[in-house]
Short mmCIF file of C-alpha atoms in Angstrom, two decimals:
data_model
loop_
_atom_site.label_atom_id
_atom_site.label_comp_id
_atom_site.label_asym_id
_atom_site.label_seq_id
_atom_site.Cartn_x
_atom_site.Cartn_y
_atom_site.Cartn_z
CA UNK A 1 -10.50 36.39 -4.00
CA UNK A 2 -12.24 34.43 -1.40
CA UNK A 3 -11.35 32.21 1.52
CA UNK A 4 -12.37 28.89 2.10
CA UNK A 5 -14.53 30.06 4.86
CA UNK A 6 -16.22 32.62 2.64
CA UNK A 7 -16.87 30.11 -0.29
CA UNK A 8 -18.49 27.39 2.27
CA UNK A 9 -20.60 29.98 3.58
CA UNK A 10 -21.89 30.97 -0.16
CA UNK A 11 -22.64 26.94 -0.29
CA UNK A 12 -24.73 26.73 2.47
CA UNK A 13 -26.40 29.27 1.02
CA UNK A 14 -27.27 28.34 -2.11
CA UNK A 15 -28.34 25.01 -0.27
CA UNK A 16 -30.97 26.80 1.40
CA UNK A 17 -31.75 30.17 -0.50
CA UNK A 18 -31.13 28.26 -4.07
CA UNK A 19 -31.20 24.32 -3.63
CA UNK A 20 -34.30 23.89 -1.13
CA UNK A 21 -35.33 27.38 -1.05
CA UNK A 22 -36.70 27.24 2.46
CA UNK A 23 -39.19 29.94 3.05
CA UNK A 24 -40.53 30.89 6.76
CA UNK A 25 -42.38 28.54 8.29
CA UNK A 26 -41.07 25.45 6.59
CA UNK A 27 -39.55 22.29 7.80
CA UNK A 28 -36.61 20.79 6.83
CA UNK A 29 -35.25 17.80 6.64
CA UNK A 30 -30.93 17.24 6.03
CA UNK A 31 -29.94 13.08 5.01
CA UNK A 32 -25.86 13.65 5.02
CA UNK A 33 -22.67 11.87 6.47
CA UNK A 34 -21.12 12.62 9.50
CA UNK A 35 -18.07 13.60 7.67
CA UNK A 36 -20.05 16.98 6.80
CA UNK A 37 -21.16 18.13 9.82
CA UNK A 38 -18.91 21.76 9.18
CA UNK A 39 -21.34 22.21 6.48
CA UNK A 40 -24.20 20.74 8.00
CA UNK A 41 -24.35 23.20 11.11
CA UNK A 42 -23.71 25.90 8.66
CA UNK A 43 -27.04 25.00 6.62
CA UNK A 44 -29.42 24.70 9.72
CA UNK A 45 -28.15 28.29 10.81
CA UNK A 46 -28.77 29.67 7.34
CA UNK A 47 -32.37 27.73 7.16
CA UNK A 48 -33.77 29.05 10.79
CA UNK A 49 -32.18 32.97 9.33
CA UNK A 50 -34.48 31.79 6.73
CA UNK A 51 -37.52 31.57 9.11
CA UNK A 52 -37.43 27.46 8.72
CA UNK A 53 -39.71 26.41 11.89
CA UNK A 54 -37.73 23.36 11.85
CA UNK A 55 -34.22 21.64 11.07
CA UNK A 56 -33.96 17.99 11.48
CA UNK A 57 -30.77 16.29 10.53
CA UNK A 58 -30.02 12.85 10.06
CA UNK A 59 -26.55 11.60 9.92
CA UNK A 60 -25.54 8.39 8.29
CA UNK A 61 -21.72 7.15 8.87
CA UNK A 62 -19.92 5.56 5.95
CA UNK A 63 -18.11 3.02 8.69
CA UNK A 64 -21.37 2.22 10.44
CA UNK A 65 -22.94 1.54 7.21
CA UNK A 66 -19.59 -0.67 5.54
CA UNK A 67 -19.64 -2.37 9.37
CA UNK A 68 -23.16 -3.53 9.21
CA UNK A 69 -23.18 -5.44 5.78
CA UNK A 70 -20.03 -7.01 6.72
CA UNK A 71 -21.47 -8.18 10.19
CA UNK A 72 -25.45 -7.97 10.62
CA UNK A 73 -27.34 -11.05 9.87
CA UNK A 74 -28.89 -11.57 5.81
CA UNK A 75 -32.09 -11.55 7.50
CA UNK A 76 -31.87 -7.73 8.97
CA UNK A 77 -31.61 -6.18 5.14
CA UNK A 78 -34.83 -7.59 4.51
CA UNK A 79 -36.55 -5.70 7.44
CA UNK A 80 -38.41 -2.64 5.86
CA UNK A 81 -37.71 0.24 7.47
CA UNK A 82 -41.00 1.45 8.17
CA UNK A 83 -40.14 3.91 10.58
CA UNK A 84 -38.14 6.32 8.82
CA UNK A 85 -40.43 5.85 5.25
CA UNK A 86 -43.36 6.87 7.83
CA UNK A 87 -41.94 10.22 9.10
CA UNK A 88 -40.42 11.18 5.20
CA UNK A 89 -43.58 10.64 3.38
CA UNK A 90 -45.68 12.52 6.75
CA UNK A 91 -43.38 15.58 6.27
CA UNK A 92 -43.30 15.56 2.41
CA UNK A 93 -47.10 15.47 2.44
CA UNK A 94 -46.95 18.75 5.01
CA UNK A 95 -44.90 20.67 3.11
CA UNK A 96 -40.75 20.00 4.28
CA UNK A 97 -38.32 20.61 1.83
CA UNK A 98 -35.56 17.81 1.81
CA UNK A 99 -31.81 18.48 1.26
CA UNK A 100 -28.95 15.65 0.95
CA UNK A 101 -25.45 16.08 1.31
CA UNK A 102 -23.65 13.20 -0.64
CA UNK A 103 -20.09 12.47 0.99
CA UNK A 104 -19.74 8.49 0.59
CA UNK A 105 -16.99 6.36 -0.74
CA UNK A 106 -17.47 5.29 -4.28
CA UNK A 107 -16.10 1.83 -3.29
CA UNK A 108 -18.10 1.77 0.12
CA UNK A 109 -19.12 -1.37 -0.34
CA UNK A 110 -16.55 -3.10 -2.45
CA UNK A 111 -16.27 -6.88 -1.45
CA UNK A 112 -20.04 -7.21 0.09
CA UNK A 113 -21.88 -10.37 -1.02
CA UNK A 114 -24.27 -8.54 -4.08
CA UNK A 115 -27.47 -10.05 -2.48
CA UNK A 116 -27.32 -8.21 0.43
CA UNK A 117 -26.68 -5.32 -1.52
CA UNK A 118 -30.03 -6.32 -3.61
CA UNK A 119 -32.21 -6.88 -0.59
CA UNK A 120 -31.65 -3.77 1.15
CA UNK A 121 -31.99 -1.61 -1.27
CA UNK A 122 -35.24 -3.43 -2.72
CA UNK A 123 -36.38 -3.60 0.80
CA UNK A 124 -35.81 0.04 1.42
CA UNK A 125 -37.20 0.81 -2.10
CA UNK A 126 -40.74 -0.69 -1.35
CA UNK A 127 -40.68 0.78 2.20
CA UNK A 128 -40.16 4.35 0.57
CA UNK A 129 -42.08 4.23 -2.49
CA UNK A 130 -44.58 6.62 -1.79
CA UNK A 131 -41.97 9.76 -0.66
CA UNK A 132 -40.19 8.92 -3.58
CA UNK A 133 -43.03 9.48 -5.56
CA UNK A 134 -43.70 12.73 -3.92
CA UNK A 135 -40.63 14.00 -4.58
CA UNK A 136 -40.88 13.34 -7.66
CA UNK A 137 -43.85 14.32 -8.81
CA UNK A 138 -42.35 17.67 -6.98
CA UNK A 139 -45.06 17.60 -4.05
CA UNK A 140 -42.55 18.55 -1.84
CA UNK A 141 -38.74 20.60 -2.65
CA UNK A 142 -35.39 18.55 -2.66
CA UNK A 143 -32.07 19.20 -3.35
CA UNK A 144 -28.47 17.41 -3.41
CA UNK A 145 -25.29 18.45 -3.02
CA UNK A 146 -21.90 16.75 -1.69
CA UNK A 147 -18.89 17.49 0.66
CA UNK A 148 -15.88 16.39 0.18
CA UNK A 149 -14.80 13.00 2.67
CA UNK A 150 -10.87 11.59 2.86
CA UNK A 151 -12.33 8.34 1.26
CA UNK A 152 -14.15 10.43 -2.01
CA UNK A 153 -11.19 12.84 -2.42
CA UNK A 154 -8.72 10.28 -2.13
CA UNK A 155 -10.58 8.64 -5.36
CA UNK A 156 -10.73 11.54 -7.43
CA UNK A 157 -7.16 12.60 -6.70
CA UNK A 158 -5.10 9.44 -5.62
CA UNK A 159 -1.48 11.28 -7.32
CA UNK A 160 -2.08 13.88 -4.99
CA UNK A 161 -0.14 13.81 -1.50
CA UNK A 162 -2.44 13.21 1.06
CA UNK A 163 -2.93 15.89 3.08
CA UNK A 164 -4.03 17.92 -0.25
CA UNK A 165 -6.42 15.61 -1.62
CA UNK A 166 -9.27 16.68 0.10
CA UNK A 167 -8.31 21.06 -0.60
CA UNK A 168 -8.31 19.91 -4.42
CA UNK A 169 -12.16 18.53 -4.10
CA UNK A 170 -13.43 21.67 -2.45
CA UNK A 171 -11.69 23.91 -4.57
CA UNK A 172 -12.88 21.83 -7.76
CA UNK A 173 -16.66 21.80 -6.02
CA UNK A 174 -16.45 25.56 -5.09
CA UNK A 175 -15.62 26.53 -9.08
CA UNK A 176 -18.17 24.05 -10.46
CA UNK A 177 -21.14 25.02 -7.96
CA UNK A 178 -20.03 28.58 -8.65
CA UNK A 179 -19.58 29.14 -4.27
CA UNK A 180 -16.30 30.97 -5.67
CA UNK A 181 -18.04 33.89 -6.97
CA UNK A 182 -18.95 37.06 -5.08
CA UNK A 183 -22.58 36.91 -5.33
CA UNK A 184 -23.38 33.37 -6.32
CA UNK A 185 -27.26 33.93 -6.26
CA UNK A 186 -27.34 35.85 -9.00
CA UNK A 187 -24.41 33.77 -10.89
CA UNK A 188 -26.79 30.93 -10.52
CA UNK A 189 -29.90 32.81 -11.81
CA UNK A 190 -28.55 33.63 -15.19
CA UNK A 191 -26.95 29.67 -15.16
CA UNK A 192 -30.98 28.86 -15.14
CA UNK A 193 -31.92 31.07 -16.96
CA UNK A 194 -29.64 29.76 -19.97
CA UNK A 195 -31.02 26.23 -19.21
CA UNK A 196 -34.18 27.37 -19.30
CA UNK A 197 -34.04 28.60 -23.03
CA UNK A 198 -32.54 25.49 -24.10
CA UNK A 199 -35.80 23.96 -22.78
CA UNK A 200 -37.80 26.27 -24.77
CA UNK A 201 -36.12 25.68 -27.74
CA UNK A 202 -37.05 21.65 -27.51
CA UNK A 203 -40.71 22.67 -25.93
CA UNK A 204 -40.91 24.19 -29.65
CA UNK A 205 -39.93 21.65 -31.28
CA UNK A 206 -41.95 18.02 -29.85
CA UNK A 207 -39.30 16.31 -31.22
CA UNK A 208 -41.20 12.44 -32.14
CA UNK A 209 -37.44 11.00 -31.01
CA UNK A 210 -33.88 11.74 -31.02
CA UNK A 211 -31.15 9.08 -32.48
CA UNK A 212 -27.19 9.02 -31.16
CA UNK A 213 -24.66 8.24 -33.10
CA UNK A 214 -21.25 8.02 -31.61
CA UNK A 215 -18.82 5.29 -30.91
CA UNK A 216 -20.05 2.00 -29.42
CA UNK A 217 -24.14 4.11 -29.48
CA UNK A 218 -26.42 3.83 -32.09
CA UNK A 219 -29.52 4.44 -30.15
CA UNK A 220 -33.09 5.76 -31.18
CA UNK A 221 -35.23 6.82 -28.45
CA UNK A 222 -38.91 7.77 -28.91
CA UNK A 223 -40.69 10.32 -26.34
CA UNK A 224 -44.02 9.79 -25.33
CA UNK A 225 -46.87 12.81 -26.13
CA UNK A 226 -46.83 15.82 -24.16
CA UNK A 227 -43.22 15.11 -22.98
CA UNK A 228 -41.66 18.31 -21.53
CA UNK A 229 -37.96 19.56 -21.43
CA UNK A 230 -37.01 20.37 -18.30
CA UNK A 231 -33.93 21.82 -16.11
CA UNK A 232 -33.06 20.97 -12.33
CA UNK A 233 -34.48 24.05 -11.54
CA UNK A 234 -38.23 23.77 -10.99
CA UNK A 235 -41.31 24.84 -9.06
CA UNK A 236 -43.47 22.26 -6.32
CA UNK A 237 -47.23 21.95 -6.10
CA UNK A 238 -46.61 25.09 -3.52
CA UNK A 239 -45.79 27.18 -6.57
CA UNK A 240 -42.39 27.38 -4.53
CA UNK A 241 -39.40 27.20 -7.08
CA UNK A 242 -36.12 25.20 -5.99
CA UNK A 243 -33.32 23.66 -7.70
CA UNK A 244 -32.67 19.65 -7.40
CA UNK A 245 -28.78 19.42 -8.09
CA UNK A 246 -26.08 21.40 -7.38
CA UNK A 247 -24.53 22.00 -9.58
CA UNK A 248 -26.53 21.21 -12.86
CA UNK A 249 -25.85 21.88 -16.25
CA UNK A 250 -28.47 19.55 -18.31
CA UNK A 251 -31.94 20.05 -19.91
CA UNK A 252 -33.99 16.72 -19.78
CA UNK A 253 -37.07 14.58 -20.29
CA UNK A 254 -38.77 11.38 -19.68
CA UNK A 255 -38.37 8.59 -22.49
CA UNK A 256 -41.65 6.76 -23.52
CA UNK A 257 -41.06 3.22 -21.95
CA UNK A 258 -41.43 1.03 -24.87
CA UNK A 259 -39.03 3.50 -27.19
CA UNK A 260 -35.66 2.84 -27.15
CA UNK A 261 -33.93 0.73 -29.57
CA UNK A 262 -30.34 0.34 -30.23
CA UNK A 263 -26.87 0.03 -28.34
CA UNK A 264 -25.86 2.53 -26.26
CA UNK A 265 -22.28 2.54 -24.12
CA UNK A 266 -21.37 3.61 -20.79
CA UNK A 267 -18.31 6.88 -21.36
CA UNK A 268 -17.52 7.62 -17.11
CA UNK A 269 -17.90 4.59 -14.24
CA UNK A 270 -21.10 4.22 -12.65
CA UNK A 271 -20.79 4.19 -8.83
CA UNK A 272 -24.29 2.03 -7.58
CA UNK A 273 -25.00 0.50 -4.53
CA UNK A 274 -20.98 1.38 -3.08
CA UNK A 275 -19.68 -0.36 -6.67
CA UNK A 276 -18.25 0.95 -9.50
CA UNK A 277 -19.61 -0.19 -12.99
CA UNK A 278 -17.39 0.53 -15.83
CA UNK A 279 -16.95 -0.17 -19.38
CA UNK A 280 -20.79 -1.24 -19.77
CA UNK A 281 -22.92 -1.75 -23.17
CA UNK A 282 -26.74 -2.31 -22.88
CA UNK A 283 -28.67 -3.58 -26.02
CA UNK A 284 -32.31 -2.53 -26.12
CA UNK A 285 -35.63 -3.57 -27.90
CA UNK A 286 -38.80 -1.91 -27.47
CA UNK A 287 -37.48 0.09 -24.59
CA UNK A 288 -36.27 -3.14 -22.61
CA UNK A 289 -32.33 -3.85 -22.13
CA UNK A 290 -32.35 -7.43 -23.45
CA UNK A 291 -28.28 -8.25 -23.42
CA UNK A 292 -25.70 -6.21 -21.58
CA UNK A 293 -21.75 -6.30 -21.04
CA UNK A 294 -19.55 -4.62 -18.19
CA UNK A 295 -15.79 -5.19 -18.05
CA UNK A 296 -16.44 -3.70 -14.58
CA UNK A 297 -19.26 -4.42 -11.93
CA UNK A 298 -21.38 -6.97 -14.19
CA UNK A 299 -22.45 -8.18 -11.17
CA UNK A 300 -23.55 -4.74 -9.58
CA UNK A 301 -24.79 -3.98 -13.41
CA UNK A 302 -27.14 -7.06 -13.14
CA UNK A 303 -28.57 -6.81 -9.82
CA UNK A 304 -29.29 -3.15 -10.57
CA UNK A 305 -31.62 -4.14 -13.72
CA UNK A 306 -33.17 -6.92 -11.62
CA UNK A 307 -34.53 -5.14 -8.85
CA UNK A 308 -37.77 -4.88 -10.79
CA UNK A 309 -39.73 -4.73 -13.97
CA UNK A 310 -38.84 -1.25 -14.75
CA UNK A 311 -35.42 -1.27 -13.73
CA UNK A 312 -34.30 -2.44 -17.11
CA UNK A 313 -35.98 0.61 -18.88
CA UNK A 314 -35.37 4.32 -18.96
CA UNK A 315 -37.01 6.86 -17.29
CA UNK A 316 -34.87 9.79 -18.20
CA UNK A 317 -33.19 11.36 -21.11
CA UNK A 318 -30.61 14.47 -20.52
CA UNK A 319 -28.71 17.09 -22.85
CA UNK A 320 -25.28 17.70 -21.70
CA UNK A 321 -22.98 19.48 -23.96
CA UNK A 322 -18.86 18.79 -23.84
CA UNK A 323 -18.43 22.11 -23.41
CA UNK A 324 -19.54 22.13 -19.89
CA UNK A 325 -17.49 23.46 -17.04
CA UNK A 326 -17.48 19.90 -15.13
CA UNK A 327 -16.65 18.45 -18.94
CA UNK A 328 -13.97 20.59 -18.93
CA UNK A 329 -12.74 20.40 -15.75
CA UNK A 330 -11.27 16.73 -16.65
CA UNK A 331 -12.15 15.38 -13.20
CA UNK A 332 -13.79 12.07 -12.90
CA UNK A 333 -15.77 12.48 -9.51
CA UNK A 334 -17.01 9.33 -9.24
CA UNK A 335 -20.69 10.30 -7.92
CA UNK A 336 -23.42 10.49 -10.06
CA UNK A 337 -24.73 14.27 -8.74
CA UNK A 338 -21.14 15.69 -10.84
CA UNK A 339 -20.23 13.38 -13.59
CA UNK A 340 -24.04 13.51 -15.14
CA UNK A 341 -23.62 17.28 -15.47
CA UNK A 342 -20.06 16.15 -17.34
CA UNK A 343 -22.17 14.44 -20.06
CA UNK A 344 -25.29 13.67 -21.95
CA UNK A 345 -27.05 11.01 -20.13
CA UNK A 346 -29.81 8.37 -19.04
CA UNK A 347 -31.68 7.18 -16.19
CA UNK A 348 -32.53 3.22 -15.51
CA UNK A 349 -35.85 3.46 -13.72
CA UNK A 350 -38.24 5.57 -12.82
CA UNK A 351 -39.79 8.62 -14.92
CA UNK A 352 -40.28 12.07 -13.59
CA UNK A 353 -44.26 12.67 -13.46
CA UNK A 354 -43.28 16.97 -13.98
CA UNK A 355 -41.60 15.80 -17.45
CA UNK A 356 -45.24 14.90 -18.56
CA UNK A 357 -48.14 17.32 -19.06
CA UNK A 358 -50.29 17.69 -16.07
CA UNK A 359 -48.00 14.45 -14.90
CA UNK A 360 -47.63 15.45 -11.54
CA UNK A 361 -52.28 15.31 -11.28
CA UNK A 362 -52.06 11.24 -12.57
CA UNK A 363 -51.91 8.07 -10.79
CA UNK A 364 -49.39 5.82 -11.42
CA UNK A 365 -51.38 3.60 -13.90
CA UNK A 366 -52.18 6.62 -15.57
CA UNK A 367 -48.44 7.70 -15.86
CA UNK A 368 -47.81 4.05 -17.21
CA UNK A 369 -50.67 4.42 -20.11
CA UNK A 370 -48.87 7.21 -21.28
CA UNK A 371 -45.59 5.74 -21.82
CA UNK A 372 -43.95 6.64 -18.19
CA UNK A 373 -42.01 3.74 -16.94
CA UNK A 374 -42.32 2.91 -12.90
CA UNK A 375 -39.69 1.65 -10.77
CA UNK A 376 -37.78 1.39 -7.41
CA UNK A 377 -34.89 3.10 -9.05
CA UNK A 378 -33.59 5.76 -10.75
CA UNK A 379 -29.88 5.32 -11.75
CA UNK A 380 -28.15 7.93 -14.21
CA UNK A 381 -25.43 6.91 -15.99
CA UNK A 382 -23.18 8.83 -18.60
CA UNK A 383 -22.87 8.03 -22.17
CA UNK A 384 -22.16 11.43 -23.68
CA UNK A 385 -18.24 11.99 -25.53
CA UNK A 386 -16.65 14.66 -27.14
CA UNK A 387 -17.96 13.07 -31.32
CA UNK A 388 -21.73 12.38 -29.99
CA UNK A 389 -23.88 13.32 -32.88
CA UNK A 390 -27.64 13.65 -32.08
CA UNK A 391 -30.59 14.36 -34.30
CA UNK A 392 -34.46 15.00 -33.16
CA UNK A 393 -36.37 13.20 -35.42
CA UNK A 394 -39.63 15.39 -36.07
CA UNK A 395 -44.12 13.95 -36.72
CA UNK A 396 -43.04 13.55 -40.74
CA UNK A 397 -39.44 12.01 -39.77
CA UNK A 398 -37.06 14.67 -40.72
CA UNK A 399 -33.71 14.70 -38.70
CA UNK A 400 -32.73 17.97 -37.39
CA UNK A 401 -29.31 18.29 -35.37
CA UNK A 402 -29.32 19.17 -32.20
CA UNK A 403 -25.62 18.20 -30.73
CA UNK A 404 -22.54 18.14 -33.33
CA UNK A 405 -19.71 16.56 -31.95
CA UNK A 406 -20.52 16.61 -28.21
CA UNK A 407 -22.23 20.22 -28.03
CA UNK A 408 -25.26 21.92 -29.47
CA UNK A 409 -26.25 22.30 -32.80
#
């Protein structure tokens, strides 16, 4: 059995030796609260026992941040902030590997006039286009992972006393990110290597589309030619393989833009922009969400598809079975990085280029021609449940099943 000290070391390294996989030489760059600074100092020791050249961390503070759109004038969130998209997309282009520690309230911003909201994150969107688009088209390695704040844990486990909320988040985190076992780089290595059959199963098969079935979702979605199946684990343009999320349990691909038709509903709350969306139905024709519902957040739920053209289409289609150990767990975490690996899901926005072939070598009109939507955003959200039927639909339209009842076929 292992200590807490034991397990957090294991996480910081799978951060750097799995997550960014920082090999000598390298920069890299940490985006994570100030409420993880234990784990933070333990990363940038592991990364320079790597060989990193360079660590550079920049904290955010969930106070400063809930203290500025309460006080700071309208016209500050529509200052671009040039500065900081200047250094990412300089480093990215020079080979850093980026890591993010998520740690934020899910209701951070609970109360805040919407268009504020709207305008910085367009604003920041624009301003840091082009390293988004390097990461991914996986120019450059990334990886998320979270730490547990008072605010988060207090969410997931407000029946708990106090002063154990926060122990029950790390010791769900440590299971589910596998930090708990005794040599969690090789635990992880045959995790990927399971995903990565699953992807060569669907490589096979070039499905034409898959169709969902399952209460409140009857949705057809078309993929475009030359789609690939991917996992979280993946190689950059370096030939350097690293892993995205931690943890990460689905196998996914990019949609074509123009193929989704149907209803599909929302199965765990959505936390965007420091909001919770809940309870949500989106209606779509020819790829485009043309009516929508939310018994939670409509007003989050709308800015989020108006921040551009391709916010109301999807970019990304995952395979998560029930029978998942965060599924199973029956903890609602409230952050995106868990709950999507809880449960088939979809992405609002952006496509991966690496979910194309020879993606990551095309311009963005090119990615468009094919059927790859462009956006600002990228915003999973979980629609997976326990009776989700889904078929792949092959070139001469037979249905083949490839989840019964929430798992695979």
């Amino acid at each position: 059995m292992l200590d807490f000290k034991q397990k957090l070391e294991n996480y910081a390294l799978l951060a750097v030796k799995i997550g960014v996989n920082i090999q000598p030489g390298q920069k890299l760059v940490v985006n994570a609260d100030i409420a993880s600074a234990e784990l933070v100092r333990l990363v940038v020791r592991k990364a320079y026992e790597a060989g990193a050249q360079l660590v550079k961390v920049n904290y955010s503070d969930e106070i400063v941040t809930r203290t500025r759109y309460d006080l700071a004038p309208s016209e500050s969130f529509l200052e671009p902030p040039k500065w900081q998209a200047d250094e990412l997309e300089d480093m990215a282009r020079n080979g850093a590997a980026f890591l993010t520690i998520i740690s934020a309230d899910p209701d951070l911003l609970s109360g805040v006039e919407s268009s504020r909201i709207a305008d910085h994150q367009k604003t920041t969107g624009q301003a840091l286009s082009g390293y988004r688009e390097l990461l991914m088209g996986n120019h450059a390695s990334w990886s998320g992972l979270a730490f547990p704040s008072p605010s988060w844990a207090a969410k997931v486990f407000p029946n708990a006393p106090k002063e154990q909320q926060v122990d029950l988040l790390w010791d769900a985190i440590f299971k589910v990110v596998r930090a708990d076992q005794a040599d969690p780089i090789e635990a992880w290595r045959l995790h990927l290597e399971g995903l990565k059959h699953r992807c060569d199963l669907l490589n096979d098969k070039k499905y034409r589309s898959l169709h969902y079935i399952a209460p409140g979702t009857d949705l057809t979605i078309e993929l475009p030619e030359g789609h690939i199946w991917c996992q979280a684990g993946t190689v950059n343009d370096r030939g350097i393989p690293f892993l995205a999320n931690i943890p990460t349990e689905e196998v996914f691909t990019a949609p074509l833009k123009t193929g989704a038709n149907g209803t599909v509903s929302s199965t765990k709350p959505l936390s965007y922009g420091g909001n919770i969306i809940d309870r949500f139905t989106l209606t779509l024709e020819s790829g485009k969400v043309t009516a929508y519902t939310a018994e939670v957040g409509l007003d989050t739920l709308t800015t989020l598809l108006s921040m551009d053209d391709g916010a109301s289409y999807f970019g990304e289609v995952a395979l998560v079975p029930f029978h998942s150990p965060i599924s199973e767990s029956g903890i609602l975490y409230y952050t995106t990085l868990y709950d999507e690996n809880a449960s088939c899901h979809l992405a609002l926005g952006a496509a991966y280029a690496f979910t194309l072939q020879e993606g990551t070598a095309m311009s963005k009109e090119q990615l468009l021609n094919k059927g790859m939507n462009q956006s600002l955003i990228h915003v999973d959200f979980m629609m997976g449940t326990s009776d989700m039927n889904i078929d792949g639909i092959t070139d001469d339209g037979t249905a083949e099943p490839i989840f019964r009842n929430g798992n695979w076929a």
